[in-house]
Structures are given as structure tokens and as C-alpha cells.
Amino acid sequence: MQNAVAFSDNDVITIAWSYGKKPEGCMGFAIYRINNQGKETTLPSHAVFAGETIKPGQTTAEFPVQKFYWKDPYARLVAEQTKNNQFRYKIVPLTGSPGNLEPMTSLPQILSNQVEISPVISAGISAYFNRGLISTQRVARALQGSASKSKLLPQLKDPNSPLRASLAGNMVEALTGFLARAESGGEIYAALYELNDPVLLPKLMGLGNRLHIILSNSAAKDPQTGVMTDANQPARDALEPAGCEKFNRIMPSGHIGHNKFLVYKDDAGKARAVLFGSTNWTFTGLCAQTNNTVVIEDDDLAARYLDYWQQLANDTTSADGVGKNLQGPNLRGWEKTGGDLKLSGGEAVESWFSPNTPKQRNRNAKSEACPMDMQQVIKKINGVKRAILFLAFYPGTPSIANWIADALLKNKKLFVRGCVTNKNAAGAFYYELKGASPPKAVKGVKTPISEDPRVFAAQAFDGRQIPAGWLKEILQAGFAIVHDKIVVIDPFDDDCAVITGSHNLGYQASYNNDENLAIISGNKKLAAAYATHVLDVYDHFSFRYQYNLTGGQGADPTLKSTPDEWLNKYFDASGHPINAQLGFWMSAVAGS
């Protein structure tokens, strides 16, 4: 059966297609974007046949896609320019030879479903994802191949920079739009970990006494002295004369006030909406790491976040400036059972907050009880039937890396894909699968960490080995590369689930941090948007991971000059499909 299916979030569109069997003689595919007025545009190509050079303006009609799924990262820009955000895609199989390609007559052209590139999931839910990938050739060209933070950071701080706008995507709009609700009425209650963005900070200041903010502390190294300081101090100083209610929540070592949420309360004093996710209110959080933000219009969920905000404020006041007195018994005992809610669209939401253990972590890990929120995360992971996707910064141990590996051990047919910042998290997945322990760390020696190709740490073409004709890339502009905290379970099923929030998805966050976490079940459009984001990030780094792993042998960026050279990666000797990711995408199509 031939079919094509498109998926979208607010930032990118993914298209997958299949003929149900090997398309003999196919050299690849030209892909056309079609807007809702019927205008067709050939998608650009970023690969060439061996011996040729990549040139601006080349298209997939000349240099075809030799895959069965593809991303359209230009759709958002086109939508912003044309005010038209609804698209479908035409897949045209090509035959011939390099430089002499034409549409095949033995295979049909395929049209996908229409999708909308938009953050709006439903009347009550909007989900935002930034671009946040700086290890790209586009950024490398902007930095003239220098991979220099000193060249990148000024552009990320500049509100008028096109590079900032591209990398942040709709995220600035998401955050400032939520603040705008209180410009003429109502109030905003914010709990933030980091704050330094030159657009977001003035917006907060402009709310005056309509803003109530708990601002925690973020570490920064003084470039002159090398001493660690509070990176949020300039923001505290700026907020001081603004007239807002401000709580300085200065956490002790080993603990972080890691929340990034806002609650809107209307003029009648009723909590109406909540914004939460992984996005820190910094220029690097917006532009130089992958992040997500969700806005939910629901009185009960907003009220629950507001209750937690008040608990944090009370705990901060009670500690009276003494860091070790924070996270006292009242706060730790407040979260007893979590919050089970139903949204207006019928979605179930489990809401959790941290810290939710009687005491902080101790060094005797064997005696640790599993935190109540992580019990629910494990329960969801153990219930997976077909697919589980995730992005994480560094969840520590034990964490989702271990639990997802355990789920794969129980069901080896699961489609599992994940990408992390810290290689130790990828190692936790690998060693759990192998039933082995990571190698012992030796002081002064770089410990080798093994990774599985389904779950790996983000990498870049950082200068050691680069494909011919490519520029050196910058991998990170701060601590994080992948900063999302996301798990997506069975996204195309009725009982799908999305796990998201500020929580790093391991024991450490539940025991020692201020965190929030939501498990949203039953919204397939939301789950598909999160899956689109996860695999967008995974695919970006997968090519770099494979290339670096094999010294350039396992991820050749050039196009193949004969059909079987590339088709044999997708089909067995009998012509049956064998590619797991293609199978995942096409599983969304009934009867495929």
C-alpha cells in the first residue's frame, strides 16, 4: 500500500511515505510543499552526488531525498512570511542517473494529509518548541566556521538578530504572550530558575505590582576571578525598583530551584492558565539548547500550580535567608498524592511537584525509596506497547535512561529513540541493556562510555572530523545542548502519554530540587507534536553520532549513484521494509 503522512509541531514538519515494498529503480524522491491555495514549491536539497559541490538553491528534484522520511524546517518561515500555515506534501519518485533524473512512470506520486504548523493543539492547550540547534551548517556559516562563543552569544542577546529569531522560533512569543495577559488586568505568579534575557526581563519588570516572582539562583563563574557567583543577581537588581513582589530563593549546594512556570490569575482572583516546560528565561535557553513550553487553559491545574507557588513562597520566607533551612518539612510534606485532573478536551493530567520526599538524598543509594512522582513515570514506561521517545539533559541515576532500557529488555520490539546532553545518561541506558556496570572513574583519566545507537549524547562536527565541504560547528553555548525533559509514549494510540515539565526525570530532582512535572494522557495531537520534536532533535544528532563513531565511514553525506546502494538500507533481500523509524511513522496510518 502506498501512503504518505505528515506530522507537525509549531516549528517543523516531518513527512514519511511508503510504497509497501521496495520501489525498484528509484533514485530517490523529489518533495513538493503545497500550500492551501495549491501553490507547489520544491523542497531544498542539502546533499549532492559524489564529486559535486553543494550550491545554494539546489532542490530535491535535482538532488533527491534518498530516504523515506524527511523534515521541512523551512515551513515555519514560509508560514510567517505568507500568513499561510497549512501545507501538504507531494512525493515524486525519480529514476535515471545523476544529472539526468525524471519522474518514474511505474510508480505513482503520493500526496500526504494536510497539516498546520502551529502551537495550537486544542482550545485549551498550546505547545511550543524552539529550534535551539546551534550545531548546524547554517550557524556555522553565520560564525564563518569559527565555532566561537564570542561570535555567537552577541547575536543571541540581540533582539534584532535574525539568527536569534530563527533559533528561538515561537518561544519568545509564547512567554511574552503569556505575560501580556496581565498587562491590563490580573496578575502573574512566576517561579524561575534562570533569568537574563534582554527581552523577557523588561517584560517582567513592566508588570510592576502585577508580578509575583520567586527567583532562584543559577551558578556562573566570574570571568575575572574564576569564583562561582549568582548569575541571577543582575536580574534581581533590575526587578528591585519594578514594584513587584519578589522572593529570592537562594538554594544550598546540591539543590536547585529548577522551576520555569507561570500562573495567570484574573481580576477576580481566579487562577485561569499555567505555562510550564523546560525553557529557562535566558538567551541561551531560548536559542542555544532544545526546549519546550506548554500552555494549558484550565482553572484546576492553574490553581494547583498556584498552590505550589505559595508553598515555595512560604518556605522561602520561613528560611529567612538561610539556604540550608529551605525545603523544610511543610514543603516536603505538601505533595502527598499528586493531582489527578481532567482537562476540557478529556485529557487526563497527573500533576506532581518536588521535593516530595521526607528528606534530601543521602549517600546510601541502596536504601533510597522511589519518589512518588517517579513511581508514576515508571508505571507509564512499563505500560508502553509500541514506542517510547525521549529527550533529556542529565537525569542522573536512577532515571528514565534505566527504566526505558528495562522496558526494552521486556519487549525487544519496542521502538526506542532518545538523545541527551550528558554522555553518562546515554551510558546508563547502554549498561542497563547489557546488564553491566559503567567503568570505574579514574581521577585524571577520561572514562570511556559506551552508547547504543538508539540513545546517544549530542555531538557536532567540532573539527576532529568533518564531511568534505562542511564547516566546523559549535556544539554548545552553555551547560546544556539538549535541555528538554520529555518522554513520549505510544503517540499514535488512544492511551498515548506525554511527560514534560522542569523535572529532569530521575531520583535527584524529586529528592533535592524544586520541580514540576505533568503526565498528559489521551491527546494524540499533542503526543504527535512532541514526537515530531523529539525525532527532529534525534535525527539531527544521529547523523553526527554515526559519522563521528565511524570516522566518516558510517554516515556518508553524499547521494548514491545507483538505486540499490541506498534502497538496501531500507529493504531486505525479499523487498520487505526493515527500517524501524519508517515503520514507526507509518504506524500512524490505519492499515499501512
PDB file of N, CA and C in Angstrom, residues 24 27 30 60 74 94 143 244-245 319 336 348 358 371 389 432 485 502 519 585:
ATOM      1  N   GLU A  24      11.678  -0.557  -6.887  1.00  0.00           N
ATOM      2  CA  GLU A  24      12.803  -0.901  -7.760  1.00  0.00           C
ATOM      3  C   GLU A  24      13.079   0.212  -8.770  1.00  0.00           C
ATOM      4  N   MET A  27      15.721   6.295  -7.785  1.00  0.00           N
ATOM      5  CA  MET A  27      16.937   7.021  -7.404  1.00  0.00           C
ATOM      6  C   MET A  27      16.724   7.941  -6.212  1.00  0.00           C
ATOM      7  N   ALA A  30      11.734  13.545  -5.204  1.00  0.00           N
ATOM      8  CA  ALA A  30      11.533  14.995  -5.140  1.00  0.00           C
ATOM      9  C   ALA A  30      10.334  15.242  -4.241  1.00  0.00           C
ATOM     10  N   THR A  60      15.348  19.148  -4.351  1.00  0.00           N
ATOM     11  CA  THR A  60      15.236  17.691  -4.328  1.00  0.00           C
ATOM     12  C   THR A  60      14.858  17.117  -5.691  1.00  0.00           C
ATOM     13  N   TYR A  74      11.776  24.629   6.886  1.00  0.00           N
ATOM     14  CA  TYR A  74      11.512  25.965   6.346  1.00  0.00           C
ATOM     15  C   TYR A  74      10.030  26.336   6.417  1.00  0.00           C
ATOM     16  N   LEU A  94      11.807   9.318  -8.474  1.00  0.00           N
ATOM     17  CA  LEU A  94      12.624   9.684  -9.638  1.00  0.00           C
ATOM     18  C   LEU A  94      13.437   8.494 -10.119  1.00  0.00           C
ATOM     19  N   LEU A 143      28.808  32.001  11.692  1.00  0.00           N
ATOM     20  CA  LEU A 143      30.014  32.220  12.502  1.00  0.00           C
ATOM     21  C   LEU A 143      31.279  32.095  11.659  1.00  0.00           C
ATOM     22  N   CYS A 244       7.404  44.845  41.969  1.00  0.00           N
ATOM     23  CA  CYS A 244       6.815  43.505  42.048  1.00  0.00           C
ATOM     24  C   CYS A 244       7.054  42.896  43.428  1.00  0.00           C
ATOM     25  N   GLU A 245       6.324  41.830  43.721  1.00  0.00           N
ATOM     26  CA  GLU A 245       6.596  41.029  44.911  1.00  0.00           C
ATOM     27  C   GLU A 245       7.649  39.995  44.522  1.00  0.00           C
ATOM     28  N   ALA A 319      12.608  30.257  55.769  1.00  0.00           N
ATOM     29  CA  ALA A 319      14.046  30.002  55.839  1.00  0.00           C
ATOM     30  C   ALA A 319      14.827  31.245  56.230  1.00  0.00           C
ATOM     31  N   LYS A 336       1.410  14.997  48.594  1.00  0.00           N
ATOM     32  CA  LYS A 336       1.145  13.684  49.199  1.00  0.00           C
ATOM     33  C   LYS A 336       0.695  12.643  48.181  1.00  0.00           C
ATOM     34  N   ALA A 348      -6.439  13.313  30.506  1.00  0.00           N
ATOM     35  CA  ALA A 348      -6.102  13.134  31.914  1.00  0.00           C
ATOM     36  C   ALA A 348      -4.740  13.761  32.167  1.00  0.00           C
ATOM     37  N   PRO A 358      10.573  12.861  52.291  1.00  0.00           N
ATOM     38  CA  PRO A 358      10.728  13.423  53.638  1.00  0.00           C
ATOM     39  C   PRO A 358      12.063  14.130  53.855  1.00  0.00           C
ATOM     40  N   PRO A 371      10.761   7.884  44.675  1.00  0.00           N
ATOM     41  CA  PRO A 371       9.835   9.001  44.913  1.00  0.00           C
ATOM     42  C   PRO A 371       8.485   8.745  44.251  1.00  0.00           C
ATOM     43  N   LEU A 389       9.841   7.592  23.153  1.00  0.00           N
ATOM     44  CA  LEU A 389      10.810   8.574  22.671  1.00  0.00           C
ATOM     45  C   LEU A 389      11.135   9.527  23.811  1.00  0.00           C
ATOM     46  N   GLU A 432      22.472  -0.598  31.306  1.00  0.00           N
ATOM     47  CA  GLU A 432      21.267  -1.276  31.792  1.00  0.00           C
ATOM     48  C   GLU A 432      20.846  -2.363  30.792  1.00  0.00           C
ATOM     49  N   LYS A 485      13.000  17.975  28.834  1.00  0.00           N
ATOM     50  CA  LYS A 485      12.777  16.856  29.756  1.00  0.00           C
ATOM     51  C   LYS A 485      11.462  16.219  29.315  1.00  0.00           C
ATOM     52  N   SER A 502       9.703  20.752  34.258  1.00  0.00           N
ATOM     53  CA  SER A 502      11.090  21.122  34.555  1.00  0.00           C
ATOM     54  C   SER A 502      11.874  19.948  35.115  1.00  0.00           C
ATOM     55  N   ILE A 519       2.027  14.600  33.550  1.00  0.00           N
ATOM     56  CA  ILE A 519       1.835  13.445  32.674  1.00  0.00           C
ATOM     57  C   ILE A 519       0.476  13.645  32.013  1.00  0.00           C
ATOM     58  N   TRP A 585       6.750   5.830  11.891  1.00  0.00           N
ATOM     59  CA  TRP A 585       5.936   6.900  11.325  1.00  0.00           C
ATOM     60  C   TRP A 585       4.718   6.341  10.603  1.00  0.00           C
TER      61      TRP A 585
END
